[in-house]
Amino acid sequence: MGIIVGVSGQYYLALVAYSLIPWGIVGLALGACCEQRQGLYAGALYGFCLCVAFMIAGYNGSASLLSRFPFFILIGAFGAVCGAALAAVGYFLRLTYSRRGRST
């Protein structure tokens, strides 16, 4: 899912900061659909794949892609942290709203 969203990000990049909204929604949905630990792993993998795929798909520099790959991995690590955070928020939102429904 991260690769698909990351590669498709090149097509709606003109939206600037608003292009982060679909990425965030998918991260929240991952957390809401999974259990806590699995959601964190899925979110981290999603964020990593999204960032690396986005960087590779949009690269058009003169230097070889392999020479830029360590930087892409570093950006992917940041994406993994963000993806895990989004998944955690999605998990806790699911818990919050599922408890409200049971109490009424």
mmCIF file of N, CA, C and O in Angstrom:
data_model
loop_
_atom_site.group_PDB
_atom_site.id
_atom_site.type_symbol
_atom_site.label_atom_id
_atom_site.label_comp_id
_atom_site.label_asym_id
_atom_site.label_seq_id
_atom_site.Cartn_x
_atom_site.Cartn_y
_atom_site.Cartn_z
ATOM 1 N N MET A 1 0.822 -1.182 0.000
ATOM 2 C CA MET A 1 0.000 0.000 0.000
ATOM 3 C C MET A 1 0.871 1.252 0.000
ATOM 4 O O MET A 1 0.546 2.222 -0.673
ATOM 5 N N GLY A 2 1.952 1.213 0.762
ATOM 6 C CA GLY A 2 2.851 2.356 0.814
ATOM 7 C C GLY A 2 3.481 2.670 -0.531
ATOM 8 O O GLY A 2 3.639 3.835 -0.900
ATOM 9 N N ILE A 3 3.834 1.637 -1.269
ATOM 10 C CA ILE A 3 4.451 1.835 -2.583
ATOM 11 C C ILE A 3 3.438 2.456 -3.547
ATOM 12 O O ILE A 3 3.759 3.390 -4.291
ATOM 13 N N ILE A 4 2.208 1.970 -3.510
ATOM 14 C CA ILE A 4 1.180 2.497 -4.401
ATOM 15 C C ILE A 4 0.906 3.968 -4.099
ATOM 16 O O ILE A 4 0.867 4.808 -4.999
ATOM 17 N N VAL A 5 0.745 4.289 -2.824
ATOM 18 C CA VAL A 5 0.464 5.679 -2.447
ATOM 19 C C VAL A 5 1.680 6.562 -2.722
ATOM 20 O O VAL A 5 1.550 7.703 -3.152
ATOM 21 N N GLY A 6 2.887 6.033 -2.492
ATOM 22 C CA GLY A 6 4.097 6.813 -2.733
ATOM 23 C C GLY A 6 4.325 7.132 -4.188
ATOM 24 O O GLY A 6 4.660 8.269 -4.544
ATOM 25 N N VAL A 7 4.127 6.155 -5.048
ATOM 26 C CA VAL A 7 4.320 6.382 -6.482
ATOM 27 C C VAL A 7 3.220 7.285 -7.027
ATOM 28 O O VAL A 7 3.490 8.175 -7.836
ATOM 29 N N SER A 8 1.992 7.101 -6.562
ATOM 30 C CA SER A 8 0.909 7.954 -7.051
ATOM 31 C C SER A 8 1.045 9.380 -6.547
ATOM 32 O O SER A 8 0.431 10.288 -7.105
ATOM 33 N N GLY A 9 1.836 9.603 -5.524
ATOM 34 C CA GLY A 9 2.048 10.951 -5.005
ATOM 35 C C GLY A 9 2.672 11.885 -6.015
ATOM 36 O O GLY A 9 2.515 13.105 -5.910
ATOM 37 N N GLN A 10 3.352 11.354 -6.980
ATOM 38 C CA GLN A 10 3.950 12.184 -8.022
ATOM 39 C C GLN A 10 2.887 12.852 -8.880
ATOM 40 O O GLN A 10 3.130 13.888 -9.475
ATOM 41 N N TYR A 11 1.697 12.264 -8.943
ATOM 42 C CA TYR A 11 0.659 12.787 -9.816
ATOM 43 C C TYR A 11 -0.174 13.883 -9.164
ATOM 44 O O TYR A 11 -0.808 14.663 -9.844
ATOM 45 N N TYR A 12 -0.213 13.917 -7.841
ATOM 46 C CA TYR A 12 -0.956 14.983 -7.177
ATOM 47 C C TYR A 12 -0.042 15.860 -6.334
ATOM 48 O O TYR A 12 -0.464 16.494 -5.383
ATOM 49 N N LEU A 13 1.214 15.932 -6.712
ATOM 50 C CA LEU A 13 2.202 16.738 -5.999
ATOM 51 C C LEU A 13 1.899 18.233 -6.103
ATOM 52 O O LEU A 13 2.309 19.015 -5.251
ATOM 53 N N ALA A 14 1.138 18.639 -7.100
ATOM 54 C CA ALA A 14 0.798 20.049 -7.258
ATOM 55 C C ALA A 14 -0.066 20.554 -6.104
ATOM 56 O O ALA A 14 -0.215 21.751 -5.921
ATOM 57 N N LEU A 15 -0.621 19.647 -5.315
ATOM 58 C CA LEU A 15 -1.441 20.040 -4.169
ATOM 59 C C LEU A 15 -0.590 20.459 -2.971
ATOM 60 O O LEU A 15 -1.127 20.849 -1.950
ATOM 61 N N VAL A 16 0.704 20.337 -3.073
ATOM 62 C CA VAL A 16 1.699 20.721 -2.074
ATOM 63 C C VAL A 16 1.403 20.021 -0.754
ATOM 64 O O VAL A 16 1.444 18.818 -0.692
ATOM 65 N N ALA A 17 1.116 20.753 0.308
ATOM 66 C CA ALA A 17 0.937 20.147 1.627
ATOM 67 C C ALA A 17 -0.320 19.286 1.704
ATOM 68 O O ALA A 17 -0.387 18.360 2.509
ATOM 69 N N TYR A 18 -1.308 19.577 0.874
ATOM 70 C CA TYR A 18 -2.529 18.781 0.891
ATOM 71 C C TYR A 18 -2.305 17.360 0.394
ATOM 72 O O TYR A 18 -3.139 16.496 0.611
ATOM 73 N N SER A 19 -1.194 17.121 -0.267
ATOM 74 C CA SER A 19 -0.906 15.761 -0.714
ATOM 75 C C SER A 19 -0.592 14.842 0.456
ATOM 76 O O SER A 19 -0.632 13.626 0.316
ATOM 77 N N LEU A 20 -0.306 15.407 1.618
ATOM 78 C CA LEU A 20 -0.061 14.591 2.807
ATOM 79 C C LEU A 20 -1.347 14.010 3.390
ATOM 80 O O LEU A 20 -1.294 13.040 4.139
ATOM 81 N N ILE A 21 -2.480 14.583 3.053
ATOM 82 C CA ILE A 21 -3.750 14.130 3.622
ATOM 83 C C ILE A 21 -4.054 12.676 3.267
ATOM 84 O O ILE A 21 -4.358 11.879 4.156
ATOM 85 N N PRO A 22 -3.988 12.259 1.992
ATOM 86 C CA PRO A 22 -4.253 10.844 1.709
ATOM 87 C C PRO A 22 -3.236 9.920 2.367
ATOM 88 O O PRO A 22 -3.581 8.826 2.807
ATOM 89 N N TRP A 23 -1.985 10.356 2.466
ATOM 90 C CA TRP A 23 -0.974 9.535 3.121
ATOM 91 C C TRP A 23 -1.343 9.334 4.586
ATOM 92 O O TRP A 23 -1.227 8.235 5.115
ATOM 93 N N GLY A 24 -1.778 10.400 5.243
ATOM 94 C CA GLY A 24 -2.155 10.315 6.644
ATOM 95 C C GLY A 24 -3.392 9.476 6.865
ATOM 96 O O GLY A 24 -3.476 8.716 7.840
ATOM 97 N N ILE A 25 -4.367 9.589 5.974
ATOM 98 C CA ILE A 25 -5.595 8.812 6.113
ATOM 99 C C ILE A 25 -5.298 7.320 6.023
ATOM 100 O O ILE A 25 -5.835 6.518 6.807
ATOM 101 N N VAL A 26 -4.440 6.932 5.107
ATOM 102 C CA VAL A 26 -4.085 5.511 4.984
ATOM 103 C C VAL A 26 -3.345 5.044 6.240
ATOM 104 O O VAL A 26 -3.599 3.949 6.748
ATOM 105 N N GLY A 27 -2.450 5.858 6.783
ATOM 106 C CA GLY A 27 -1.745 5.498 8.011
ATOM 107 C C GLY A 27 -2.686 5.335 9.189
ATOM 108 O O GLY A 27 -2.563 4.388 9.980
ATOM 109 N N LEU A 28 -3.656 6.238 9.328
ATOM 110 C CA LEU A 28 -4.651 6.120 10.385
ATOM 111 C C LEU A 28 -5.506 4.870 10.205
ATOM 112 O O LEU A 28 -5.820 4.175 11.175
ATOM 113 N N ALA A 29 -5.881 4.583 8.960
ATOM 114 C CA ALA A 29 -6.690 3.396 8.689
ATOM 115 C C ALA A 29 -5.935 2.115 9.012
ATOM 116 O O ALA A 29 -6.522 1.155 9.521
ATOM 117 N N LEU A 30 -4.642 2.093 8.738
ATOM 118 C CA LEU A 30 -3.849 0.914 9.096
ATOM 119 C C LEU A 30 -3.896 0.668 10.597
ATOM 120 O O LEU A 30 -4.066 -0.463 11.048
ATOM 121 N N GLY A 31 -3.717 1.718 11.364
ATOM 122 C CA GLY A 31 -3.760 1.573 12.809
ATOM 123 C C GLY A 31 -5.125 1.173 13.319
ATOM 124 O O GLY A 31 -5.247 0.409 14.280
ATOM 125 N N ALA A 32 -6.175 1.667 12.685
ATOM 126 C CA ALA A 32 -7.529 1.350 13.114
ATOM 127 C C ALA A 32 -7.923 -0.077 12.766
ATOM 128 O O ALA A 32 -8.752 -0.672 13.452
ATOM 129 N N CYS A 33 -7.315 -0.631 11.735
ATOM 130 C CA CYS A 33 -7.671 -1.978 11.291
ATOM 131 C C CYS A 33 -6.850 -3.071 11.950
ATOM 132 O O CYS A 33 -7.209 -4.243 11.862
ATOM 133 N N CYS A 34 -5.752 -2.730 12.578
ATOM 134 C CA CYS A 34 -4.845 -3.731 13.146
ATOM 135 C C CYS A 34 -4.849 -3.662 14.658
ATOM 136 O O CYS A 34 -5.317 -2.702 15.251
ATOM 137 N N GLU A 35 -4.304 -4.680 15.257
ATOM 138 C CA GLU A 35 -4.068 -4.655 16.697
ATOM 139 C C GLU A 35 -2.878 -3.751 16.979
ATOM 140 O O GLU A 35 -2.163 -3.361 16.061
ATOM 141 N N GLN A 36 -2.633 -3.467 18.252
ATOM 142 C CA GLN A 36 -1.659 -2.439 18.607
ATOM 143 C C GLN A 36 -0.262 -2.714 18.044
ATOM 144 O O GLN A 36 0.289 -1.909 17.317
ATOM 145 N N ARG A 37 0.333 -3.823 18.368
ATOM 146 C CA ARG A 37 1.709 -4.092 17.934
ATOM 147 C C ARG A 37 1.794 -4.292 16.427
ATOM 148 O O ARG A 37 2.681 -3.775 15.770
ATOM 149 N N GLN A 38 0.849 -5.038 15.876
ATOM 150 C CA GLN A 38 0.860 -5.257 14.434
ATOM 151 C C GLN A 38 0.610 -3.957 13.670
ATOM 152 O O GLN A 38 1.157 -3.745 12.602
ATOM 153 N N GLY A 39 -0.209 -3.081 14.239
ATOM 154 C CA GLY A 39 -0.463 -1.791 13.622
ATOM 155 C C GLY A 39 0.785 -0.925 13.589
ATOM 156 O O GLY A 39 1.032 -0.215 12.618
ATOM 157 N N LEU A 40 1.575 -0.982 14.662
ATOM 158 C CA LEU A 40 2.821 -0.219 14.684
ATOM 159 C C LEU A 40 3.787 -0.721 13.622
ATOM 160 O O LEU A 40 4.413 0.069 12.918
ATOM 161 N N TYR A 41 3.911 -2.038 13.513
ATOM 162 C CA TYR A 41 4.793 -2.605 12.482
ATOM 163 C C TYR A 41 4.291 -2.269 11.086
ATOM 164 O O TYR A 41 5.069 -1.897 10.206
ATOM 165 N N ALA A 42 2.979 -2.416 10.884
ATOM 166 C CA ALA A 42 2.406 -2.114 9.568
ATOM 167 C C ALA A 42 2.567 -0.633 9.232
ATOM 168 O O ALA A 42 2.885 -0.273 8.102
ATOM 169 N N GLY A 43 2.368 0.226 10.226
ATOM 170 C CA GLY A 43 2.530 1.660 10.000
ATOM 171 C C GLY A 43 3.963 2.032 9.668
ATOM 172 O O GLY A 43 4.222 2.856 8.790
ATOM 173 N N ALA A 44 4.908 1.411 10.371
ATOM 174 C CA ALA A 44 6.322 1.686 10.100
ATOM 175 C C ALA A 44 6.707 1.206 8.698
ATOM 176 O O ALA A 44 7.390 1.923 7.955
ATOM 177 N N LEU A 45 6.263 0.023 8.337
ATOM 178 C CA LEU A 45 6.564 -0.501 7.002
ATOM 179 C C LEU A 45 5.885 0.351 5.925
ATOM 180 O O LEU A 45 6.486 0.654 4.891
ATOM 181 N N TYR A 46 4.658 0.761 6.187
ATOM 182 C CA TYR A 46 3.936 1.625 5.259
ATOM 183 C C TYR A 46 4.683 2.945 5.053
ATOM 184 O O TYR A 46 4.901 3.376 3.927
ATOM 185 N N GLY A 47 5.065 3.592 6.137
ATOM 186 C CA GLY A 47 5.764 4.871 6.042
ATOM 187 C C GLY A 47 7.102 4.762 5.331
ATOM 188 O O GLY A 47 7.464 5.621 4.527
ATOM 189 N N PHE A 48 7.835 3.697 5.629
ATOM 190 C CA PHE A 48 9.128 3.490 4.975
ATOM 191 C C PHE A 48 8.949 3.294 3.470
ATOM 192 O O PHE A 48 9.607 3.957 2.665
ATOM 193 N N CYS A 49 8.060 2.374 3.099
ATOM 194 C CA CYS A 49 7.845 2.090 1.673
ATOM 195 C C CYS A 49 7.307 3.308 0.937
ATOM 196 O O CYS A 49 7.712 3.586 -0.194
ATOM 197 N N LEU A 50 6.404 4.050 1.587
ATOM 198 C CA LEU A 50 5.846 5.237 0.958
ATOM 199 C C LEU A 50 6.934 6.247 0.648
ATOM 200 O O LEU A 50 7.030 6.746 -0.475
ATOM 201 N N CYS A 51 7.772 6.548 1.622
ATOM 202 C CA CYS A 51 8.802 7.577 1.422
ATOM 203 C C CYS A 51 9.849 7.152 0.393
ATOM 204 O O CYS A 51 10.234 7.942 -0.468
ATOM 205 N N VAL A 52 10.303 5.916 0.481
ATOM 206 C CA VAL A 52 11.315 5.450 -0.467
ATOM 207 C C VAL A 52 10.735 5.407 -1.884
ATOM 208 O O VAL A 52 11.380 5.854 -2.839
ATOM 209 N N ALA A 53 9.506 4.900 -2.033
ATOM 210 C CA ALA A 53 8.889 4.836 -3.359
ATOM 211 C C ALA A 53 8.649 6.240 -3.918
ATOM 212 O O ALA A 53 8.853 6.478 -5.112
ATOM 213 N N PHE A 54 8.240 7.167 -3.062
ATOM 214 C CA PHE A 54 8.015 8.537 -3.505
ATOM 215 C C PHE A 54 9.321 9.164 -3.990
ATOM 216 O O PHE A 54 9.348 9.832 -5.018
ATOM 217 N N MET A 55 10.396 8.954 -3.262
ATOM 218 C CA MET A 55 11.685 9.534 -3.642
ATOM 219 C C MET A 55 12.215 8.915 -4.939
ATOM 220 O O MET A 55 12.737 9.625 -5.796
ATOM 221 N N ILE A 56 12.085 7.608 -5.067
ATOM 222 C CA ILE A 56 12.577 6.939 -6.271
ATOM 223 C C ILE A 56 11.743 7.336 -7.488
ATOM 224 O O ILE A 56 12.285 7.619 -8.560
ATOM 225 N N ALA A 57 10.416 7.358 -7.333
ATOM 226 C CA ALA A 57 9.551 7.682 -8.470
ATOM 227 C C ALA A 57 9.749 9.122 -8.943
ATOM 228 O O ALA A 57 9.626 9.404 -10.130
ATOM 229 N N GLY A 58 10.079 10.007 -8.042
ATOM 230 C CA GLY A 58 10.240 11.398 -8.430
ATOM 231 C C GLY A 58 11.656 11.809 -8.749
ATOM 232 O O GLY A 58 11.907 12.959 -9.081
ATOM 233 N N TYR A 59 12.607 10.874 -8.667
ATOM 234 C CA TYR A 59 14.005 11.238 -8.895
ATOM 235 C C TYR A 59 14.270 11.427 -10.376
ATOM 236 O O TYR A 59 13.971 10.574 -11.199
ATOM 237 N N ASN A 60 14.831 12.563 -10.714
ATOM 238 C CA ASN A 60 15.226 12.825 -12.095
ATOM 239 C C ASN A 60 16.557 13.573 -12.141
ATOM 240 O O ASN A 60 16.790 14.371 -13.033
ATOM 241 N N GLY A 61 17.407 13.303 -11.169
ATOM 242 C CA GLY A 61 18.703 13.968 -11.097
ATOM 243 C C GLY A 61 19.707 13.396 -12.076
ATOM 244 O O GLY A 61 19.480 12.374 -12.725
ATOM 245 N N SER A 62 20.838 14.064 -12.163
ATOM 246 C CA SER A 62 21.869 13.619 -13.101
ATOM 247 C C SER A 62 22.751 12.531 -12.491
ATOM 248 O O SER A 62 23.313 11.721 -13.215
ATOM 249 N N ALA A 63 22.882 12.509 -11.167
ATOM 250 C CA ALA A 63 23.673 11.465 -10.515
ATOM 251 C C ALA A 63 22.892 10.152 -10.547
ATOM 252 O O ALA A 63 21.667 10.136 -10.656
ATOM 253 N N SER A 64 23.605 9.059 -10.423
ATOM 254 C CA SER A 64 22.948 7.758 -10.483
ATOM 255 C C SER A 64 22.015 7.579 -9.286
ATOM 256 O O SER A 64 22.234 8.118 -8.209
ATOM 257 N N LEU A 65 20.987 6.800 -9.505
ATOM 258 C CA LEU A 65 20.014 6.531 -8.448
ATOM 259 C C LEU A 65 20.664 5.802 -7.278
ATOM 260 O O LEU A 65 20.342 6.065 -6.122
ATOM 261 N N LEU A 66 21.596 4.912 -7.574
ATOM 262 C CA LEU A 66 22.273 4.174 -6.502
ATOM 263 C C LEU A 66 23.075 5.092 -5.587
ATOM 264 O O LEU A 66 23.194 4.830 -4.391
ATOM 265 N N SER A 67 23.608 6.168 -6.115
ATOM 266 C CA SER A 67 24.365 7.081 -5.267
ATOM 267 C C SER A 67 23.452 7.852 -4.320
ATOM 268 O O SER A 67 23.894 8.325 -3.277
ATOM 269 N N ARG A 68 22.198 7.994 -4.656
ATOM 270 C CA ARG A 68 21.232 8.714 -3.809
ATOM 271 C C ARG A 68 20.469 7.786 -2.873
ATOM 272 O O ARG A 68 19.746 8.239 -1.998
ATOM 273 N N PHE A 69 20.620 6.495 -3.050
ATOM 274 C CA PHE A 69 19.843 5.527 -2.289
ATOM 275 C C PHE A 69 20.066 5.613 -0.776
ATOM 276 O O PHE A 69 19.099 5.475 -0.024
ATOM 277 N N PRO A 70 21.296 5.828 -0.268
ATOM 278 C CA PRO A 70 21.447 5.965 1.197
ATOM 279 C C PRO A 70 20.628 7.133 1.761
ATOM 280 O O PRO A 70 20.041 7.018 2.838
ATOM 281 N N PHE A 71 20.551 8.223 1.055
ATOM 282 C CA PHE A 71 19.719 9.338 1.495
ATOM 283 C C PHE A 71 18.241 8.958 1.475
ATOM 284 O O PHE A 71 17.485 9.320 2.369
ATOM 285 N N PHE A 72 17.817 8.211 0.462
ATOM 286 C CA PHE A 72 16.430 7.769 0.385
ATOM 287 C C PHE A 72 16.088 6.848 1.555
ATOM 288 O O PHE A 72 14.978 6.886 2.075
ATOM 289 N N ILE A 73 17.046 6.018 1.955
ATOM 290 C CA ILE A 73 16.827 5.129 3.097
ATOM 291 C C ILE A 73 16.675 5.952 4.378
ATOM 292 O O ILE A 73 15.835 5.644 5.234
ATOM 293 N N LEU A 74 17.454 6.989 4.513
ATOM 294 C CA LEU A 74 17.346 7.866 5.680
ATOM 295 C C LEU A 74 15.982 8.549 5.717
ATOM 296 O O LEU A 74 15.339 8.616 6.773
ATOM 297 N N ILE A 75 15.522 9.035 4.596
ATOM 298 C CA ILE A 75 14.182 9.627 4.515
ATOM 299 C C ILE A 75 13.124 8.561 4.817
ATOM 300 O O ILE A 75 12.126 8.828 5.482
ATOM 301 N N GLY A 76 13.354 7.342 4.351
ATOM 302 C CA GLY A 76 12.434 6.245 4.637
ATOM 303 C C GLY A 76 12.355 5.928 6.120
ATOM 304 O O GLY A 76 11.289 5.585 6.630
ATOM 305 N N ALA A 77 13.476 6.049 6.833
ATOM 306 C CA ALA A 77 13.466 5.818 8.288
ATOM 307 C C ALA A 77 12.600 6.866 8.987
ATOM 308 O O ALA A 77 11.849 6.551 9.911
ATOM 309 N N PHE A 78 12.693 8.107 8.544
ATOM 310 C CA PHE A 78 11.820 9.140 9.084
ATOM 311 C C PHE A 78 10.361 8.824 8.769
ATOM 312 O O PHE A 78 9.476 8.996 9.611
ATOM 313 N N GLY A 79 10.101 8.356 7.573
ATOM 314 C CA GLY A 79 8.744 7.967 7.191
ATOM 315 C C GLY A 79 8.225 6.812 8.027
ATOM 316 O O GLY A 79 7.037 6.753 8.345
ATOM 317 N N ALA A 80 9.118 5.890 8.408
ATOM 318 C CA ALA A 80 8.716 4.770 9.252
ATOM 319 C C ALA A 80 8.259 5.260 10.622
ATOM 320 O O ALA A 80 7.262 4.778 11.170
ATOM 321 N N VAL A 81 8.981 6.224 11.169
ATOM 322 C CA VAL A 81 8.584 6.794 12.469
ATOM 323 C C VAL A 81 7.229 7.486 12.353
ATOM 324 O O VAL A 81 6.341 7.302 13.199
ATOM 325 N N CYS A 82 7.050 8.250 11.299
ATOM 326 C CA CYS A 82 5.770 8.938 11.085
ATOM 327 C C CYS A 82 4.633 7.946 10.850
ATOM 328 O O CYS A 82 3.525 8.124 11.361
ATOM 329 N N GLY A 83 4.898 6.896 10.092
ATOM 330 C CA GLY A 83 3.876 5.885 9.837
ATOM 331 C C GLY A 83 3.469 5.147 11.095
ATOM 332 O O GLY A 83 2.290 4.869 11.312
ATOM 333 N N ALA A 84 4.442 4.826 11.943
ATOM 334 C CA ALA A 84 4.128 4.160 13.209
ATOM 335 C C ALA A 84 3.314 5.085 14.111
ATOM 336 O O ALA A 84 2.380 4.643 14.783
ATOM 337 N N ALA A 85 3.652 6.372 14.121
ATOM 338 C CA ALA A 85 2.897 7.331 14.931
ATOM 339 C C ALA A 85 1.454 7.449 14.434
ATOM 340 O O ALA A 85 0.512 7.475 15.239
ATOM 341 N N LEU A 86 1.270 7.510 13.125
ATOM 342 C CA LEU A 86 -0.084 7.588 12.571
ATOM 343 C C LEU A 86 -0.879 6.327 12.888
ATOM 344 O O LEU A 86 -2.066 6.405 13.215
ATOM 345 N N ALA A 87 -0.240 5.183 12.794
ATOM 346 C CA ALA A 87 -0.929 3.934 13.105
ATOM 347 C C ALA A 87 -1.318 3.886 14.578
ATOM 348 O O ALA A 87 -2.403 3.404 14.924
ATOM 349 N N ALA A 88 -0.461 4.382 15.457
ATOM 350 C CA ALA A 88 -0.785 4.415 16.886
ATOM 351 C C ALA A 88 -1.986 5.322 17.145
ATOM 352 O O ALA A 88 -2.890 4.974 17.911
ATOM 353 N N VAL A 89 -2.024 6.470 16.480
ATOM 354 C CA VAL A 89 -3.168 7.378 16.630
ATOM 355 C C VAL A 89 -4.438 6.707 16.110
ATOM 356 O O VAL A 89 -5.495 6.790 16.738
ATOM 357 N N GLY A 90 -4.346 6.035 14.972
ATOM 358 C CA GLY A 90 -5.501 5.320 14.432
ATOM 359 C C GLY A 90 -5.998 4.236 15.355
ATOM 360 O O GLY A 90 -7.205 4.055 15.542
ATOM 361 N N TYR A 91 -5.078 3.513 15.995
ATOM 362 C CA TYR A 91 -5.450 2.468 16.951
ATOM 363 C C TYR A 91 -6.175 3.070 18.148
ATOM 364 O O TYR A 91 -7.218 2.571 18.578
ATOM 365 N N PHE A 92 -5.641 4.159 18.692
ATOM 366 C CA PHE A 92 -6.264 4.768 19.858
ATOM 367 C C PHE A 92 -7.588 5.446 19.513
ATOM 368 O O PHE A 92 -8.502 5.475 20.338
ATOM 369 N N LEU A 93 -7.730 5.951 18.309
ATOM 370 C CA LEU A 93 -9.026 6.481 17.883
ATOM 371 C C LEU A 93 -10.059 5.370 17.796
ATOM 372 O O LEU A 93 -11.219 5.552 18.187
ATOM 373 N N ARG A 94 -9.647 4.223 17.290
ATOM 374 C CA ARG A 94 -10.560 3.083 17.226
ATOM 375 C C ARG A 94 -10.989 2.665 18.615
ATOM 376 O O ARG A 94 -12.172 2.415 18.864
ATOM 377 N N LEU A 95 -10.052 2.602 19.548
ATOM 378 C CA LEU A 95 -10.400 2.244 20.924
ATOM 379 C C LEU A 95 -11.351 3.259 21.539
ATOM 380 O O LEU A 95 -12.324 2.900 22.204
ATOM 381 N N THR A 96 -11.088 4.523 21.320
ATOM 382 C CA THR A 96 -11.917 5.577 21.894
ATOM 383 C C THR A 96 -13.343 5.519 21.366
ATOM 384 O O THR A 96 -14.301 5.568 22.138
ATOM 385 N N TYR A 97 -13.491 5.396 20.067
ATOM 386 C CA TYR A 97 -14.828 5.406 19.493
ATOM 387 C C TYR A 97 -15.549 4.088 19.655
ATOM 388 O O TYR A 97 -16.773 4.055 19.686
ATOM 389 N N SER A 98 -14.853 2.983 19.787
ATOM 390 C CA SER A 98 -15.526 1.712 20.024
ATOM 391 C C SER A 98 -16.022 1.641 21.465
ATOM 392 O O SER A 98 -17.049 1.033 21.744
ATOM 393 N N ARG A 99 -15.347 2.254 22.412
ATOM 394 C CA ARG A 99 -15.827 2.292 23.800
ATOM 395 C C ARG A 99 -17.046 3.183 23.940
ATOM 396 O O ARG A 99 -17.942 2.884 24.708
ATOM 397 N N ARG A 100 -17.090 4.277 23.207
ATOM 398 C CA ARG A 100 -18.243 5.171 23.273
ATOM 399 C C ARG A 100 -19.492 4.468 22.763
ATOM 400 O O ARG A 100 -20.577 4.649 23.286
ATOM 401 N N GLY A 101 -19.349 3.679 21.738
ATOM 402 C CA GLY A 101 -20.503 2.973 21.188
ATOM 403 C C GLY A 101 -21.049 1.919 22.132
ATOM 404 O O GLY A 101 -22.236 1.649 22.159
ATOM 405 N N ARG A 102 -20.216 1.297 22.929
ATOM 406 C CA ARG A 102 -20.652 0.256 23.862
ATOM 407 C C ARG A 102 -21.328 0.839 25.092
ATOM 408 O O ARG A 102 -22.156 0.201 25.705
ATOM 409 N N SER A 103 -20.967 2.041 25.490
ATOM 410 C CA SER A 103 -21.497 2.607 26.734
ATOM 411 C C SER A 103 -22.900 3.173 26.566
ATOM 412 O O SER A 103 -23.577 3.434 27.536
ATOM 413 N N THR A 104 -23.358 3.379 25.337
ATOM 414 C CA THR A 104 -24.688 3.953 25.153
ATOM 415 C C THR A 104 -25.747 2.910 25.012
ATOM 416 O O THR A 104 -25.602 1.803 24.764
#
